[in-house]
PDB file of C-alpha atoms in Angstrom:
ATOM      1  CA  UNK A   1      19.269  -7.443   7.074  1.00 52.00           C
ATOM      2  CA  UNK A   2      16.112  -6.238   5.082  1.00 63.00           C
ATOM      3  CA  UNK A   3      14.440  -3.793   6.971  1.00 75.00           C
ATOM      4  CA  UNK A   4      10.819  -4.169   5.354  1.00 79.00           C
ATOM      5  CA  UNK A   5       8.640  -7.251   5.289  1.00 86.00           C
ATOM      6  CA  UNK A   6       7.131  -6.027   1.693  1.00 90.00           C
ATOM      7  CA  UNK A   7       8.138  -5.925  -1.700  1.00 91.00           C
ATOM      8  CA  UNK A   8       7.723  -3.158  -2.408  1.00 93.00           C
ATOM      9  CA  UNK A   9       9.609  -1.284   0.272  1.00 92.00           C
ATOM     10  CA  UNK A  10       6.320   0.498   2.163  1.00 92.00           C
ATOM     11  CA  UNK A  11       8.182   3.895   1.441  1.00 93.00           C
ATOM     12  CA  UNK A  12       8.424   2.369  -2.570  1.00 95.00           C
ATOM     13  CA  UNK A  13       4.919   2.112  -1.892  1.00 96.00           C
ATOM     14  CA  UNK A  14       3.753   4.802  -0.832  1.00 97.00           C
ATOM     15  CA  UNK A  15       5.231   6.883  -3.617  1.00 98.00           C
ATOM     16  CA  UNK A  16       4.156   5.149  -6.204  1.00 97.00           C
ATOM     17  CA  UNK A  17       0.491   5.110  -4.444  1.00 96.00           C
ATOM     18  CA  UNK A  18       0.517   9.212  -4.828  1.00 98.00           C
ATOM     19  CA  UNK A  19       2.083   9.346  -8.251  1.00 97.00           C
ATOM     20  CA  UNK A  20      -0.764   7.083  -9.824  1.00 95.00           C
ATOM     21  CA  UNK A  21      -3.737   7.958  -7.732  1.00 93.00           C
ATOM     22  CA  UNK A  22      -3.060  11.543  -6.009  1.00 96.00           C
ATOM     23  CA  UNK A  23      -3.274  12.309  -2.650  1.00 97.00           C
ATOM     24  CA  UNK A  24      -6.495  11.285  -1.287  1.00 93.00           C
ATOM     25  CA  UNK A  25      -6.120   7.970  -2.200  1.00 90.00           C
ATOM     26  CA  UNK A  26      -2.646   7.516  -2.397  1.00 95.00           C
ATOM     27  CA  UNK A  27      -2.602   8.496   1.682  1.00 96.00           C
ATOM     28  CA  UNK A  28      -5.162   5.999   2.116  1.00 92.00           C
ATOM     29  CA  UNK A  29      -3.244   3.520   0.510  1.00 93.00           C
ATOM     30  CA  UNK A  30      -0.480   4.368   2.612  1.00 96.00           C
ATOM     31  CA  UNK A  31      -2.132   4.069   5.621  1.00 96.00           C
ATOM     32  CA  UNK A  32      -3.504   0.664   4.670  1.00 92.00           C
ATOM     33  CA  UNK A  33       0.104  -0.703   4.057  1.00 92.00           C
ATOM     34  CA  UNK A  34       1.555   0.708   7.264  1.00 92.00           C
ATOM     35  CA  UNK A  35      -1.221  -0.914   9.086  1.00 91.00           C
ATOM     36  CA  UNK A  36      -0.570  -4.016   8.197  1.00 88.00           C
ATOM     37  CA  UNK A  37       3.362  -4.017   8.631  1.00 85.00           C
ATOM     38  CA  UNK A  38       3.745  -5.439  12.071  1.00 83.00           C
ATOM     39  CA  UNK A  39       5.798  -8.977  12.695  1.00 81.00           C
ATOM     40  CA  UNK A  40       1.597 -10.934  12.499  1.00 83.00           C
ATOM     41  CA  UNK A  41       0.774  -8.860   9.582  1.00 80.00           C
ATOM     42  CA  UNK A  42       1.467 -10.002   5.750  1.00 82.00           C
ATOM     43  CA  UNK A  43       4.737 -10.304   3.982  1.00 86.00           C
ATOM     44  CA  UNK A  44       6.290 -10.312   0.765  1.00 90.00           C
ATOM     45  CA  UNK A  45       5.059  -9.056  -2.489  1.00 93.00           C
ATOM     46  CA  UNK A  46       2.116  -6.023  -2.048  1.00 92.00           C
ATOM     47  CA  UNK A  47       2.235  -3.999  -5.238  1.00 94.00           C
ATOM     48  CA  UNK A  48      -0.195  -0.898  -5.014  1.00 95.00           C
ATOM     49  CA  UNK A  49      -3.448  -2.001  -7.430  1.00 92.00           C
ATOM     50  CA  UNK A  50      -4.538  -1.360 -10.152  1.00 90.00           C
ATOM     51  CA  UNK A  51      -7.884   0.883 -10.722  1.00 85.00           C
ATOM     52  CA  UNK A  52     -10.067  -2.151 -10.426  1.00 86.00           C
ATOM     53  CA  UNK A  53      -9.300  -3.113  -6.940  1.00 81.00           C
ATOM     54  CA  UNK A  54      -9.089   0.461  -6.336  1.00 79.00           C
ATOM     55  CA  UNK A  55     -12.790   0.121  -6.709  1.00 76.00           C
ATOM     56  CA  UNK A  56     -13.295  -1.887  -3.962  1.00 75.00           C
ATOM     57  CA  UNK A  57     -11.203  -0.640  -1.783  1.00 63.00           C
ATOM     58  CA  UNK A  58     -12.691   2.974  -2.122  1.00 64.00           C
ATOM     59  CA  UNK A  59     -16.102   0.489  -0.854  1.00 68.00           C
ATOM     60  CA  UNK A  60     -14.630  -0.864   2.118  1.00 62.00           C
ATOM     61  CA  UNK A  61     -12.401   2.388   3.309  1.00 57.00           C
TER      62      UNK A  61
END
């Protein structure tokens, strides 16, 4: 039984998340995906972005 509801795993995630954008907003990141793991939240594929949407997101967090 898979234990995650994304692709990537979150913990998959979350590493690459600090490898391409450092810690600041790699944790961020993080903490967005966790958020929204919960059995009403999304599913399936959730690859961390790219710098473009990093742009936005760095607006709205």
């Amino acid at each position: 039984m898979k234990s995650c509801r994304f692709e990537p795993t979150c913990s998959s995630y979350s590493l690459e998340a600090f490898k391409r954008f450092g810690f600041v907003i790699g944790l961020k990141l993080t903490v967005k995906r966790i958020i929204r793991c919960h059995p009403w939240g999304g599913h399936g594929y959730d690859p961390v972005p790219n710098f473009e949407e990093i742009k936005k997101i760095k607006k709205d967090f």
